Short mmCIF file of C-alpha atoms and ligand atoms in Angstrom, two decimals:
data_model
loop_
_atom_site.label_atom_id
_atom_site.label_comp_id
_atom_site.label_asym_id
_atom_site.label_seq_id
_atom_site.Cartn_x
_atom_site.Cartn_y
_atom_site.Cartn_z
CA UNK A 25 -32.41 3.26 3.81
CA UNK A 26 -32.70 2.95 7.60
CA UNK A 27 -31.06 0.17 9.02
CA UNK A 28 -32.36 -1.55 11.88
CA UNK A 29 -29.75 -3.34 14.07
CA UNK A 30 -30.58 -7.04 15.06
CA UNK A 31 -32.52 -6.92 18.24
CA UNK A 32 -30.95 -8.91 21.12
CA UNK A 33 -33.77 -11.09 22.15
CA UNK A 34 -32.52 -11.31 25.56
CA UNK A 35 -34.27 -8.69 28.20
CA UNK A 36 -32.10 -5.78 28.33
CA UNK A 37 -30.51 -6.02 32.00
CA UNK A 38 -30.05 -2.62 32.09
CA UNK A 39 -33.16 -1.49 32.50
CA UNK A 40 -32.18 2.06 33.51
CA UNK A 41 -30.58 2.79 29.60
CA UNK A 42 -32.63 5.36 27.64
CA UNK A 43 -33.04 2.86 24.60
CA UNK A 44 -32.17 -0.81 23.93
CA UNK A 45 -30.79 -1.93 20.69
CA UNK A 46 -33.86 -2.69 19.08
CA UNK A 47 -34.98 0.62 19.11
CA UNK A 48 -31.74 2.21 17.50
CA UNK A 49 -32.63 2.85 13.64
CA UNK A 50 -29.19 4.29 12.18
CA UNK A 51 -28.71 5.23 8.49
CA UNK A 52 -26.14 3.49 7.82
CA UNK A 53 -24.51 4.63 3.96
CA UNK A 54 -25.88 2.40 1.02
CA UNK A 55 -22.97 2.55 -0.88
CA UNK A 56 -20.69 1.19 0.96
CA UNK A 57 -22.67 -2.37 1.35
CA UNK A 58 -20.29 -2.93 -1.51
CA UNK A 59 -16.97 -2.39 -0.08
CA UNK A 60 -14.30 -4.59 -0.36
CA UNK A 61 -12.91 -5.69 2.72
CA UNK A 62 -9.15 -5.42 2.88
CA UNK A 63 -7.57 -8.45 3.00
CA UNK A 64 -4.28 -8.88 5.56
CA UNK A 65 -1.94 -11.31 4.97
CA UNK A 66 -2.47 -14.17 7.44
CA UNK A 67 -0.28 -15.08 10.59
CA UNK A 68 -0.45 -18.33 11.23
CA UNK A 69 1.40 -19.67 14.04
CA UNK A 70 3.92 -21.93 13.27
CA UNK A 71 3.89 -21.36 9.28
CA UNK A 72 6.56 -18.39 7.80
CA UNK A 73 4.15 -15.71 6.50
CA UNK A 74 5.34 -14.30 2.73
CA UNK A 75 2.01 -12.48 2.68
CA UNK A 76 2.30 -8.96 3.43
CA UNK A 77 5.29 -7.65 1.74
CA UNK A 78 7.28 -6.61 4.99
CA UNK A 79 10.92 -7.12 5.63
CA UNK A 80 11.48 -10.73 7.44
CA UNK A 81 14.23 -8.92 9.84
CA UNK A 82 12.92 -6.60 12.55
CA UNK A 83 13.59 -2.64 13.11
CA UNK A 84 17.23 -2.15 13.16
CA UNK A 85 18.38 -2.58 17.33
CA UNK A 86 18.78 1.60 17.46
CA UNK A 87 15.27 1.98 16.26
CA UNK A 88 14.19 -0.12 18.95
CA UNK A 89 15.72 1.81 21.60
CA UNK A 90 14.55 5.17 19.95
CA UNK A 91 10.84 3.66 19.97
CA UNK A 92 11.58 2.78 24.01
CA UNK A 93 13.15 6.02 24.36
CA UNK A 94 9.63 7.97 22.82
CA UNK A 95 7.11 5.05 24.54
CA UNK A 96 8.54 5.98 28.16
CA UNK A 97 6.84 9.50 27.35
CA UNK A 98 3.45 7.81 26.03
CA UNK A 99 1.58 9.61 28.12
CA UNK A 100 2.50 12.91 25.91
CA UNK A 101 0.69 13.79 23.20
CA UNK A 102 2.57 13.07 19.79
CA UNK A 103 4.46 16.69 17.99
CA UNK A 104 0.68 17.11 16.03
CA UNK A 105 2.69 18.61 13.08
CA UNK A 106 5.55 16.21 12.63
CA UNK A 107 8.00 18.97 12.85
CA UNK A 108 11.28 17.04 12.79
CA UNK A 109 10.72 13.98 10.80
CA UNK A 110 9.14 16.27 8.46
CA UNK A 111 12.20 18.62 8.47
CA UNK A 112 14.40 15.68 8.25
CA UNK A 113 12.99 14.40 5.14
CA UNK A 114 13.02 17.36 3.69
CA UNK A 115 16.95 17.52 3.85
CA UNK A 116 17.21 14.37 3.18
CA UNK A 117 15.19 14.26 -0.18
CA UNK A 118 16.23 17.81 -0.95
CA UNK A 119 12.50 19.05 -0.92
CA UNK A 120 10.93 21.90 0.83
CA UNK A 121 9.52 21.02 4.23
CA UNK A 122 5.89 22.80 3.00
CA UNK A 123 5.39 20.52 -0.03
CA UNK A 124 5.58 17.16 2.57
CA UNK A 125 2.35 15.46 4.69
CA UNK A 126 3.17 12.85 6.63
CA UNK A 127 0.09 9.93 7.30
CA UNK A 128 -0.09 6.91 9.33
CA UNK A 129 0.89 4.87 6.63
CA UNK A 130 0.84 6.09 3.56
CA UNK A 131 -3.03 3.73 2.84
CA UNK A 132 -3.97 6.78 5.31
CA UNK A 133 -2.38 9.58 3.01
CA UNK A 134 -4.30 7.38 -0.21
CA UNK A 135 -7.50 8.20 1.80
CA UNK A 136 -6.80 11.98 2.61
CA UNK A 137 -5.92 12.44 -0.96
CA UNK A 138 -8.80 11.08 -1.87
CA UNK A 139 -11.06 13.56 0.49
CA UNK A 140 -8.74 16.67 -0.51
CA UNK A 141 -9.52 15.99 -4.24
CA UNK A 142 -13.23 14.68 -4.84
CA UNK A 143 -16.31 15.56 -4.30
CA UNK A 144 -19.27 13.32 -4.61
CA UNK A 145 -19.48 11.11 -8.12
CA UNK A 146 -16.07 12.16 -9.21
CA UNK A 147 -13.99 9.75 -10.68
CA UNK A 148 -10.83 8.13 -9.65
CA UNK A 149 -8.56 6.18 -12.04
CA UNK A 150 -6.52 3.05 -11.09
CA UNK A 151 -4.84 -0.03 -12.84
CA UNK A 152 -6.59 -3.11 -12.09
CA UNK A 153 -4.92 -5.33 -10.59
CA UNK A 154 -3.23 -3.30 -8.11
CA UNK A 155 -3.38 -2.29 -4.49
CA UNK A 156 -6.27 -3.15 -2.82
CA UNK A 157 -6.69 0.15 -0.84
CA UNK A 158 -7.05 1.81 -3.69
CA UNK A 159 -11.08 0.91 -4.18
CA UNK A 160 -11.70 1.11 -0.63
CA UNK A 161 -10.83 4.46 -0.17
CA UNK A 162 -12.33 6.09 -3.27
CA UNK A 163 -15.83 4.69 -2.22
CA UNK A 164 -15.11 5.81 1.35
CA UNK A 165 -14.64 9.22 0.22
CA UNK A 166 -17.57 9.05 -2.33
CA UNK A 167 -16.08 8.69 -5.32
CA UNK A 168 -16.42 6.68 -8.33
CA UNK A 169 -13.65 4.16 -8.96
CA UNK A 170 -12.27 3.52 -12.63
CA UNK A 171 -10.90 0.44 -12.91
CA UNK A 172 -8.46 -0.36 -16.08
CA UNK A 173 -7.20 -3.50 -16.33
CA UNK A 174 -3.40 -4.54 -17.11
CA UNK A 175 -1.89 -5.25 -19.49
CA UNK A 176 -1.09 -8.78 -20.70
CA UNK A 177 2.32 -8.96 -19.06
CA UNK A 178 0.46 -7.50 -16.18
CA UNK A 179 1.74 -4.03 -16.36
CA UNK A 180 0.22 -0.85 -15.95
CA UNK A 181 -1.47 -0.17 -19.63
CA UNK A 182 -0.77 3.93 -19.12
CA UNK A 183 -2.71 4.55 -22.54
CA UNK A 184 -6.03 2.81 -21.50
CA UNK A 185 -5.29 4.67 -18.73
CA UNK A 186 -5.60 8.17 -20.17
CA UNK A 187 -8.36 7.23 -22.70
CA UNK A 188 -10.30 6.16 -19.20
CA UNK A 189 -9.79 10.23 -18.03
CA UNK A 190 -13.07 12.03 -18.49
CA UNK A 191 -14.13 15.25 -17.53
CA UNK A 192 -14.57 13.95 -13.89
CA UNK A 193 -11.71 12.86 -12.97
CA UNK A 194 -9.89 14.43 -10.36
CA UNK A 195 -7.10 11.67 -9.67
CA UNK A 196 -5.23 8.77 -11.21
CA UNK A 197 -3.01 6.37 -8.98
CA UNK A 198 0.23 4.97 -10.36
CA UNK A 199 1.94 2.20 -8.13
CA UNK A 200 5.10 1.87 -9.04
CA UNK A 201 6.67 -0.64 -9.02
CA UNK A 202 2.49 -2.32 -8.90
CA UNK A 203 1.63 -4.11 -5.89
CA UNK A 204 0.68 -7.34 -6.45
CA UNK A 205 2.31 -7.92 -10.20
CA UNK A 206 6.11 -5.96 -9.06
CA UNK A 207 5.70 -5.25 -12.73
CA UNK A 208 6.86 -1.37 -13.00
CA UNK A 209 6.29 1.36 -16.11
CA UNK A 210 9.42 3.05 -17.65
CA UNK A 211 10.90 6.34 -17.01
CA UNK A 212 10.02 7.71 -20.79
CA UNK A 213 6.43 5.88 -20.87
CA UNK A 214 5.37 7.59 -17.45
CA UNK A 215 6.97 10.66 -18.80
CA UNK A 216 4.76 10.61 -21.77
CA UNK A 217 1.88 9.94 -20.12
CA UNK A 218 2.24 12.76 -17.32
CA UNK A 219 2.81 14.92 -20.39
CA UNK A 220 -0.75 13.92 -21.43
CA UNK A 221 -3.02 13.90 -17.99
CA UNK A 222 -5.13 16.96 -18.21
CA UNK A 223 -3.10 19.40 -15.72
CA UNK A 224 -6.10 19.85 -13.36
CA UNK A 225 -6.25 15.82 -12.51
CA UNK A 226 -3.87 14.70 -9.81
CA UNK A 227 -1.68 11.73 -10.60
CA UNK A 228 -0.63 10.04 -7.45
CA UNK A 229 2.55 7.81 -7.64
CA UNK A 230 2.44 5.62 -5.30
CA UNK A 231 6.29 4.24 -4.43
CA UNK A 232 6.13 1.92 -1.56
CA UNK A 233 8.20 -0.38 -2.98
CA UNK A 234 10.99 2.08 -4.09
CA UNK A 235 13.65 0.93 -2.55
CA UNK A 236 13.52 -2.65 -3.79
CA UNK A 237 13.96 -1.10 -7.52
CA UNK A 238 17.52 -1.73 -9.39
CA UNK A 239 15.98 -1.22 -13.36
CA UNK A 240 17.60 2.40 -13.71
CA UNK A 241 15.11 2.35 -16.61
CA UNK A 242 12.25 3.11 -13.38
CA UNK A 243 11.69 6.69 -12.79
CA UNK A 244 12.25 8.24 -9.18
CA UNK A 245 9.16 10.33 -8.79
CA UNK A 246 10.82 12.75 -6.48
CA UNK A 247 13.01 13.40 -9.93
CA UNK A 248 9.95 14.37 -11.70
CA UNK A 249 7.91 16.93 -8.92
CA UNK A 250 9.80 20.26 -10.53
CA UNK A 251 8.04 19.23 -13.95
CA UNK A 252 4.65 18.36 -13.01
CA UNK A 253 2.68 20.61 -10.58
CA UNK A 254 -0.50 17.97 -10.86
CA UNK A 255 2.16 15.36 -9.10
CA UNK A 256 2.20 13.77 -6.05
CA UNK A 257 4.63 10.77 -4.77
CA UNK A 258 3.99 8.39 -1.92
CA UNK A 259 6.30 6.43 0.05
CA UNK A 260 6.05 4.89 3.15
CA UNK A 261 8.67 3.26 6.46
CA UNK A 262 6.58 -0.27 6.07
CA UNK A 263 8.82 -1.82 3.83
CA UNK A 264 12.37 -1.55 3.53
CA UNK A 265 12.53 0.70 6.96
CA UNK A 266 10.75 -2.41 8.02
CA UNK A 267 8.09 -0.26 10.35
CA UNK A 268 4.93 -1.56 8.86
CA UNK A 269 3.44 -1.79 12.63
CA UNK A 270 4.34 1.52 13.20
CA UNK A 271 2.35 3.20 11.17
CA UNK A 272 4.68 6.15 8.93
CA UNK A 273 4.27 7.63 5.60
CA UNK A 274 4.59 10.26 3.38
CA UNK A 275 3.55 12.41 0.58
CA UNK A 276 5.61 14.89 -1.32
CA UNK A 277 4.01 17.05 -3.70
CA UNK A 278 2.66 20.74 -4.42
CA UNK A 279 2.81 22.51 -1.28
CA UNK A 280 -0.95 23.50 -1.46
CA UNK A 281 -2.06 19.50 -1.61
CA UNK A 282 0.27 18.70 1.32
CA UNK A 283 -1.32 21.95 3.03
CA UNK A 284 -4.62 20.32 2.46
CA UNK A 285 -3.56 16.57 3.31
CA UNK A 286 -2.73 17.68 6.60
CA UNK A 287 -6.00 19.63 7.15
CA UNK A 288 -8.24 16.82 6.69
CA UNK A 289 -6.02 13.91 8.50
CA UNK A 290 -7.23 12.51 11.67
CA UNK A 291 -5.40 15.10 14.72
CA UNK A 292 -2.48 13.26 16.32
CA UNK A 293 -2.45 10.52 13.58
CA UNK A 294 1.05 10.11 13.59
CA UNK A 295 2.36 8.73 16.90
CA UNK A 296 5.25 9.92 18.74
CA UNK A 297 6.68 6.40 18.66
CA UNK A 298 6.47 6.03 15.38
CA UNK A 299 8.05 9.42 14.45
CA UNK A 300 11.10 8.53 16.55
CA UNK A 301 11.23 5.23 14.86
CA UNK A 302 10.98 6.67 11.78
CA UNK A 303 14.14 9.14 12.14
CA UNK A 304 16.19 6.53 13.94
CA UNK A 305 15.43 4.66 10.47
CA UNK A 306 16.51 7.19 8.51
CA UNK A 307 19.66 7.33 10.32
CA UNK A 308 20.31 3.03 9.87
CA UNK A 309 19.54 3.66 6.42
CA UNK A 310 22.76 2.39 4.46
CA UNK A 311 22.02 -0.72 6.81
CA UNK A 312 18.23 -1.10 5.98
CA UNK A 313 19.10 -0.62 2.07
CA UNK A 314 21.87 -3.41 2.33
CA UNK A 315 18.89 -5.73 3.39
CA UNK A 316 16.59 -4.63 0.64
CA UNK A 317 19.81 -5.55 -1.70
CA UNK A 318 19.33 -8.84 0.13
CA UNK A 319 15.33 -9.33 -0.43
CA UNK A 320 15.87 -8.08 -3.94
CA UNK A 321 18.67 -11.51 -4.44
CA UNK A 322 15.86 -13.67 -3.10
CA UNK A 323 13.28 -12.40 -5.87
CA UNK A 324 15.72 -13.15 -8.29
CA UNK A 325 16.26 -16.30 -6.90
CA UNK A 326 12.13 -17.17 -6.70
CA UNK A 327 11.98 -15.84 -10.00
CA UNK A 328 14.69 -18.15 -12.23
CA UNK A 329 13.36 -20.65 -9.77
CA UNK A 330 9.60 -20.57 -10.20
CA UNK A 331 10.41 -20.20 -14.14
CA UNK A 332 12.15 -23.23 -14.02
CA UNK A 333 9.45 -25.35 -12.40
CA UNK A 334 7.31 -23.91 -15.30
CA UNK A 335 5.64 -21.14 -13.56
CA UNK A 336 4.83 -17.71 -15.28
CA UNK A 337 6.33 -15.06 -13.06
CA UNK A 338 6.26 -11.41 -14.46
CA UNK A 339 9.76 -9.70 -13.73
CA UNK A 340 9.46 -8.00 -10.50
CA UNK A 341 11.12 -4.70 -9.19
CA UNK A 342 9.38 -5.19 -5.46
CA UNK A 343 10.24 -7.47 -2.89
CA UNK A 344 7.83 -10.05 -4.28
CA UNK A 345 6.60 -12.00 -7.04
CA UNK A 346 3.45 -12.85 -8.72
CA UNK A 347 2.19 -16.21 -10.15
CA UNK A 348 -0.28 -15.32 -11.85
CA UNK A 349 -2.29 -18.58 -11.28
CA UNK A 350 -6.21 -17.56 -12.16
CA UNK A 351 -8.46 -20.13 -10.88
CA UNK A 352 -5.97 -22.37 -8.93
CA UNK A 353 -4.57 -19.23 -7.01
CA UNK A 354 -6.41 -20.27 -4.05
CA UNK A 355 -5.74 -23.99 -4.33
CA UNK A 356 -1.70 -22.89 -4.61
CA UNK A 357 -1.97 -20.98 -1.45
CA UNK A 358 -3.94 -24.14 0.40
CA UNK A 359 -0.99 -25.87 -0.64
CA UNK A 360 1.73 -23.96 0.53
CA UNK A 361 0.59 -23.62 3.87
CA UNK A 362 -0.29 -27.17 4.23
CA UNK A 363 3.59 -26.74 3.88
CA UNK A 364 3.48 -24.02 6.27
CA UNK A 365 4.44 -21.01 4.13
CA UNK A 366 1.99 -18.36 3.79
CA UNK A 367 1.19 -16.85 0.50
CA UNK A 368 -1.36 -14.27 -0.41
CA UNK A 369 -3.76 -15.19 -2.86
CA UNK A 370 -6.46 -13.30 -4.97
CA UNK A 371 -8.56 -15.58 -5.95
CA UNK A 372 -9.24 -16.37 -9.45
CA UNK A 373 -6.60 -14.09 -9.85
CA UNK A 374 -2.59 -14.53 -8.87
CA UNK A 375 -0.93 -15.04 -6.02
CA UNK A 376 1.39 -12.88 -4.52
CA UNK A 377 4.80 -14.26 -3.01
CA UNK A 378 6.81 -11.62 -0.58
CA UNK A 379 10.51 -12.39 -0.42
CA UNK A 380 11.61 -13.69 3.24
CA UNK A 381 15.09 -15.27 4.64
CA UNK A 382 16.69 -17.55 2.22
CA UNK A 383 15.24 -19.94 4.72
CA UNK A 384 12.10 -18.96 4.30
CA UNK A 385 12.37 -19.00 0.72
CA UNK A 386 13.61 -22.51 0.26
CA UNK A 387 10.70 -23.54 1.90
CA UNK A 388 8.43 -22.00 -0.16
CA UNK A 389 10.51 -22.94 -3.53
CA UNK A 390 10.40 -26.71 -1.93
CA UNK A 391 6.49 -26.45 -1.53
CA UNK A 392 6.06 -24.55 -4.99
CA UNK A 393 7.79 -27.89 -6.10
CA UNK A 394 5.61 -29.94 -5.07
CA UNK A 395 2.15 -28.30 -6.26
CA UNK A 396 0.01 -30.77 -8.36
CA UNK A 397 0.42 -29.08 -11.94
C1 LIG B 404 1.42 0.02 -3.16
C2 LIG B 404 1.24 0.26 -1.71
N1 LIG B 404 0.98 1.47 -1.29
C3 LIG B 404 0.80 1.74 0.00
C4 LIG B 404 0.89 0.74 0.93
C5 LIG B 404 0.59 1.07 2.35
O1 LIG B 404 1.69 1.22 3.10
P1 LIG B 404 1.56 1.76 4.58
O2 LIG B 404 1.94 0.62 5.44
O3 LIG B 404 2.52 2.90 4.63
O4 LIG B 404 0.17 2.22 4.82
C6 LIG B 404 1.17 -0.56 0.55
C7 LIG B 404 1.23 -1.63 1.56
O5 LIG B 404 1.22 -2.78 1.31
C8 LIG B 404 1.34 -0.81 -0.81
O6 LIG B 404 1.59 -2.04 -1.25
#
């Protein structure tokens, strides 16, 4: 349908243009009316913001001087192919160098996957709740999205999940542990289900939170590439690297996908900063994972404490909680930043509470306290 853009109704003063907006008719695409925005987590000045799932503490001091070390030569054009950071993971998570793509953000590498595997009106498959990207960019890249919902202690229901596989599905996503519920699936029932996905539909583990995970009962994905060739795992330097405005992420799978993944992302996508900020990180790691120890203390801590107030929290492997709240989820997060703590809320839904400084936690545990029940 051609779209007509709103007509300014002031005289054009440049009278000299070809056209004026009035006479521009774009067709705009029709399916994508639909699209659900993605929602940030707010900054409010003033308030502590538990919204977004990033590390309160900010990039380790050597990652800073690595990022002022690569910004001096901004005027360069970034390494297009990633060659060291690429190389350095490798090593590091004792993977071949051809079987990695690194994104901007790994919410990039979700939509590359996406245009590397469907074609118009296939299918994609995805729990429901889970990360909001993952709708976005299946409709973005034409596809159809299959939405299966939890399970009652909001976990991934992996069964419903294969019975919702048809013959057009080309790819399933897996977050694990699931952003917003930090519920996670088991080593042996993600084991069992890989054993049943038809081999020519790409299962896409999505592991942004795997760092924050201590239940040795959770799979590493990276532990279960050599036995699934229709495998891919994603992980990303937002979280407990604590780069999330940098931009870094990654994909390791079959050599032929990464091939691809880097084919149809964006030239230059990764910036130069943010690969040197990225291997300084890499470097600081024992550091960064000592603080992820730390965030991982204060979800225990929300958790026996929002139990104790009454509140259902699933158990969480992330470095957040859910309260899963329905109806009043937006009224809780009103409430807490009348007590200036910001929470992310789904409404009618849950509301999803990232762990910050003990600090910033007792402040939200002291406005928790005091919602209306
Ligand atoms: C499950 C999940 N995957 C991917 C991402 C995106 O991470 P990135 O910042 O690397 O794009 C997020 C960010 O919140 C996430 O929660």
């Amino acid at each position: 349908m051609p779209v007509r853009l709103p007509c300014d109704p002031a005289p054009c003063p440049r009278r000299d243009l070809p056209f004026t907006v009035a006479d521009v008719a774009l067709r705009l695409r029709d399916d994508l009316t639909s699209l659900p925005a993605y929602v940030a987590g707010r900054t409010v000045p003033g308030a502590v913001k538990l919204a977004s799932n990033e590390m309160p503490q900010p990039p380790l001091p050597a990652v800073l001087d690595a990022i002022a070390r690569a910004a001096a030569a901004g005027n360069r054009y970034p390494d297009i192919a990633v060659t060291t950071l690429t190389a350095r993971l490798a090593t590091e998570l004792g993977v071949d160098e051809a079987q990695i793509a690194v994104g901007c953000g790994s919410v990039a590498l979700c939509g590359q996957l996406v245009q590397a595997m469907c074609a118009p009106g296939d299918e994609v498959v995805f729990a429901w709740r889970s990360f909001e990207a993952y709708p976005i960019v299946t409709l973005v890249g034409h596809a159809k999205a299959v939405r299966v919902p939890l399970t009652d202690q909001h976990v991934h229901d992996l069964d419903a999940m294969l019975a919702a596989i048809t013959p057009a599905t080309r790819m399933v996503f897996v977050c694990n542990p699931n952003n917003p519920t930090g519920t996670a699936v088991t080593s042996d029932a993600l084991r069992r289900f890989l054993a049943e996905v038809p081999d020519d539909v790409l299962v896409v583990l999505d592991e942004a939170y795997r760092e924050f995970v201590t239940d040795a009962a959770v799979p590493d994905g990276l532990a279960l590439l050599a036995d699934h060739p229709n495998l891919v795992v994603l992980r990303t330097f937002s979280k407990a690297h604590r780069l999330a405005g940098l931009r870094v992420g990654y994909a390791v799978g079959p050599a032929e996908l990464a091939a691809m993944l880097r084919s149809v992302s964006v030239p230059f996508a990764v910036s130069s900063v943010a690969q040197a900020a990225a291997l300084a990180a890499l470097d600081g790691l024992d550091e960064l994972l000592a603080d992820c120890a730390g965030a991982v203390s204060e979800v225990g801590r929300m958790t026996s404490s929002l139990r104790s107030l009454g509140f259902e929290v699933p158990p969480s492997q992330a470095n957040f909680v859910w309260l899963p709240l329905g109806e009043r989820s937006s009224e809780f997060a009103e409430h807490t930043l009348e007590n200036k703590v910001v929470v992310r809320a789904f409404a009618g839904d849950g509301v999803r509470v990232s762990a910050g400084t003990p600090e910033e936690v007792d402040l939200f545990l002291a406005a928790a306290g005091s919602f209306p029940r």
